[in-house]
């Protein structure tokens, strides 16, 4: 490459080539009137590995406010966490009362 062929990077060209960061996604647990609190707490412990107190507080938040942000990260991670929660099914003790798997949704979070 000769000196005539030299390419100079400008700040504008560097910004344009910078990869865009994916926004974080939240896993939202919704209140459930049929599955037991014990089942919800145990599900959070198994899926996220949180301690008992954190799981109880997240469950209580969903119960009191209708929803609780239980995890935040990449879209792929959030989808996996949602699937792990759903794969636990409904509380076996409450299936006779019409219990379904816990309701979880994903939401794009502000950056």
PDB file of C-alpha atoms in Angstrom:
ATOM      1  CA  UNK A   1       0.000   0.000   0.000  1.00  0.00           C
ATOM      2  CA  UNK A   2       1.508   3.319  -0.990  1.00  0.00           C
ATOM      3  CA  UNK A   3       1.134   6.557   0.931  1.00  0.00           C
ATOM      4  CA  UNK A   4      -1.476   7.604  -1.641  1.00  0.00           C
ATOM      5  CA  UNK A   5      -3.626   4.614  -0.670  1.00  0.00           C
ATOM      6  CA  UNK A   6      -3.622   5.348   3.083  1.00  0.00           C
ATOM      7  CA  UNK A   7      -7.056   5.313   4.695  1.00  0.00           C
ATOM      8  CA  UNK A   8      -7.638   7.621   7.618  1.00  0.00           C
ATOM      9  CA  UNK A   9     -10.311   6.690  10.124  1.00  0.00           C
ATOM     10  CA  UNK A  10     -12.469   9.597  11.181  1.00  0.00           C
ATOM     11  CA  UNK A  11     -14.526   9.652  14.381  1.00  0.00           C
ATOM     12  CA  UNK A  12     -17.678   9.429  12.259  1.00  0.00           C
ATOM     13  CA  UNK A  13     -16.551   6.237  10.516  1.00  0.00           C
ATOM     14  CA  UNK A  14     -15.582   4.634  13.823  1.00  0.00           C
ATOM     15  CA  UNK A  15     -18.994   5.366  15.358  1.00  0.00           C
ATOM     16  CA  UNK A  16     -20.811   3.977  12.321  1.00  0.00           C
ATOM     17  CA  UNK A  17     -18.909   0.694  12.539  1.00  0.00           C
ATOM     18  CA  UNK A  18     -19.419   0.276  16.275  1.00  0.00           C
ATOM     19  CA  UNK A  19     -21.700  -2.711  16.935  1.00  0.00           C
ATOM     20  CA  UNK A  20     -25.046  -1.925  18.517  1.00  0.00           C
ATOM     21  CA  UNK A  21     -25.588  -3.367  21.956  1.00  0.00           C
ATOM     22  CA  UNK A  22     -28.675  -5.481  22.385  1.00  0.00           C
ATOM     23  CA  UNK A  23     -31.078  -4.120  24.974  1.00  0.00           C
ATOM     24  CA  UNK A  24     -31.469  -6.132  28.177  1.00  0.00           C
ATOM     25  CA  UNK A  25     -34.635  -8.162  28.671  1.00  0.00           C
ATOM     26  CA  UNK A  26     -36.448  -8.733  31.912  1.00  0.00           C
ATOM     27  CA  UNK A  27     -38.206 -11.908  33.001  1.00  0.00           C
ATOM     28  CA  UNK A  28     -41.453 -10.840  34.640  1.00  0.00           C
ATOM     29  CA  UNK A  29     -43.273 -13.178  37.029  1.00  0.00           C
ATOM     30  CA  UNK A  30     -47.012 -12.489  37.226  1.00  0.00           C
ATOM     31  CA  UNK A  31     -49.239 -13.052  40.235  1.00  0.00           C
ATOM     32  CA  UNK A  32     -50.878 -16.453  40.445  1.00  0.00           C
ATOM     33  CA  UNK A  33     -53.871 -17.156  42.650  1.00  0.00           C
ATOM     34  CA  UNK A  34     -53.748 -20.953  42.414  1.00  0.00           C
ATOM     35  CA  UNK A  35     -50.141 -22.197  42.615  1.00  0.00           C
ATOM     36  CA  UNK A  36     -48.833 -22.147  46.182  1.00  0.00           C
ATOM     37  CA  UNK A  37     -46.259 -19.636  47.381  1.00  0.00           C
ATOM     38  CA  UNK A  38     -44.014 -22.561  48.297  1.00  0.00           C
ATOM     39  CA  UNK A  39     -44.102 -23.815  44.702  1.00  0.00           C
ATOM     40  CA  UNK A  40     -43.304 -20.370  43.294  1.00  0.00           C
ATOM     41  CA  UNK A  41     -40.418 -19.883  45.738  1.00  0.00           C
ATOM     42  CA  UNK A  42     -39.013 -23.333  44.941  1.00  0.00           C
ATOM     43  CA  UNK A  43     -39.292 -22.647  41.199  1.00  0.00           C
ATOM     44  CA  UNK A  44     -37.319 -19.420  41.545  1.00  0.00           C
ATOM     45  CA  UNK A  45     -34.687 -21.215  43.630  1.00  0.00           C
ATOM     46  CA  UNK A  46     -34.268 -23.994  41.070  1.00  0.00           C
ATOM     47  CA  UNK A  47     -34.266 -21.780  37.974  1.00  0.00           C
ATOM     48  CA  UNK A  48     -32.209 -18.833  39.236  1.00  0.00           C
ATOM     49  CA  UNK A  49     -30.272 -20.267  42.176  1.00  0.00           C
ATOM     50  CA  UNK A  50     -31.347 -17.393  44.419  1.00  0.00           C
ATOM     51  CA  UNK A  51     -31.382 -17.789  48.188  1.00  0.00           C
ATOM     52  CA  UNK A  52     -34.653 -18.501  49.961  1.00  0.00           C
ATOM     53  CA  UNK A  53     -35.139 -14.940  51.204  1.00  0.00           C
ATOM     54  CA  UNK A  54     -34.740 -13.375  47.741  1.00  0.00           C
ATOM     55  CA  UNK A  55     -37.135 -15.908  46.220  1.00  0.00           C
ATOM     56  CA  UNK A  56     -39.708 -15.189  48.903  1.00  0.00           C
ATOM     57  CA  UNK A  57     -39.409 -11.413  48.421  1.00  0.00           C
ATOM     58  CA  UNK A  58     -39.774 -11.713  44.619  1.00  0.00           C
ATOM     59  CA  UNK A  59     -42.813 -13.964  45.066  1.00  0.00           C
ATOM     60  CA  UNK A  60     -44.331 -11.556  47.581  1.00  0.00           C
ATOM     61  CA  UNK A  61     -43.767  -8.632  45.197  1.00  0.00           C
ATOM     62  CA  UNK A  62     -45.638 -10.475  42.429  1.00  0.00           C
ATOM     63  CA  UNK A  63     -48.433 -11.311  44.870  1.00  0.00           C
ATOM     64  CA  UNK A  64     -48.762  -7.754  46.195  1.00  0.00           C
ATOM     65  CA  UNK A  65     -48.173  -5.789  42.971  1.00  0.00           C
ATOM     66  CA  UNK A  66     -49.297  -8.221  40.275  1.00  0.00           C
ATOM     67  CA  UNK A  67     -45.804  -8.702  38.837  1.00  0.00           C
ATOM     68  CA  UNK A  68     -42.153  -8.915  39.740  1.00  0.00           C
ATOM     69  CA  UNK A  69     -38.938  -8.512  37.742  1.00  0.00           C
ATOM     70  CA  UNK A  70     -37.105 -11.732  38.629  1.00  0.00           C
ATOM     71  CA  UNK A  71     -34.151 -11.608  36.205  1.00  0.00           C
ATOM     72  CA  UNK A  72     -32.597  -9.278  33.624  1.00  0.00           C
ATOM     73  CA  UNK A  73     -30.051 -10.043  30.893  1.00  0.00           C
ATOM     74  CA  UNK A  74     -29.732 -10.973  27.239  1.00  0.00           C
ATOM     75  CA  UNK A  75     -32.786 -11.902  25.185  1.00  0.00           C
ATOM     76  CA  UNK A  76     -31.465 -15.450  24.770  1.00  0.00           C
ATOM     77  CA  UNK A  77     -30.881 -15.772  28.516  1.00  0.00           C
ATOM     78  CA  UNK A  78     -34.353 -14.423  29.284  1.00  0.00           C
ATOM     79  CA  UNK A  79     -35.953 -16.866  26.835  1.00  0.00           C
ATOM     80  CA  UNK A  80     -34.091 -19.751  28.480  1.00  0.00           C
ATOM     81  CA  UNK A  81     -35.162 -18.668  31.970  1.00  0.00           C
ATOM     82  CA  UNK A  82     -38.800 -18.389  30.826  1.00  0.00           C
ATOM     83  CA  UNK A  83     -38.662 -21.893  29.329  1.00  0.00           C
ATOM     84  CA  UNK A  84     -37.116 -23.309  32.508  1.00  0.00           C
ATOM     85  CA  UNK A  85     -39.931 -21.806  34.576  1.00  0.00           C
ATOM     86  CA  UNK A  86     -42.615 -23.117  32.214  1.00  0.00           C
ATOM     87  CA  UNK A  87     -41.019 -26.583  32.121  1.00  0.00           C
ATOM     88  CA  UNK A  88     -41.675 -26.932  35.868  1.00  0.00           C
ATOM     89  CA  UNK A  89     -45.385 -27.091  35.057  1.00  0.00           C
ATOM     90  CA  UNK A  90     -48.059 -26.375  37.611  1.00  0.00           C
ATOM     91  CA  UNK A  91     -47.904 -27.000  41.337  1.00  0.00           C
ATOM     92  CA  UNK A  92     -48.690 -30.746  41.617  1.00  0.00           C
ATOM     93  CA  UNK A  93     -50.698 -30.104  44.786  1.00  0.00           C
ATOM     94  CA  UNK A  94     -52.942 -27.610  42.982  1.00  0.00           C
ATOM     95  CA  UNK A  95     -53.504 -29.298  39.600  1.00  0.00           C
ATOM     96  CA  UNK A  96     -56.922 -30.474  40.782  1.00  0.00           C
ATOM     97  CA  UNK A  97     -57.896 -26.837  41.267  1.00  0.00           C
ATOM     98  CA  UNK A  98     -56.908 -25.880  37.729  1.00  0.00           C
ATOM     99  CA  UNK A  99     -53.337 -24.719  38.350  1.00  0.00           C
ATOM    100  CA  UNK A 100     -51.310 -23.923  35.241  1.00  0.00           C
ATOM    101  CA  UNK A 101     -47.591 -23.249  34.816  1.00  0.00           C
ATOM    102  CA  UNK A 102     -46.512 -19.914  36.246  1.00  0.00           C
ATOM    103  CA  UNK A 103     -47.145 -16.948  33.981  1.00  0.00           C
ATOM    104  CA  UNK A 104     -43.932 -15.265  32.891  1.00  0.00           C
ATOM    105  CA  UNK A 105     -43.383 -12.695  30.188  1.00  0.00           C
ATOM    106  CA  UNK A 106     -40.326 -11.005  28.722  1.00  0.00           C
ATOM    107  CA  UNK A 107     -39.976  -7.256  28.438  1.00  0.00           C
ATOM    108  CA  UNK A 108     -37.333  -5.117  26.810  1.00  0.00           C
ATOM    109  CA  UNK A 109     -35.745  -3.057  29.556  1.00  0.00           C
ATOM    110  CA  UNK A 110     -34.477   0.505  29.265  1.00  0.00           C
ATOM    111  CA  UNK A 111     -30.737   0.779  28.761  1.00  0.00           C
TER     112      UNK A 111
END
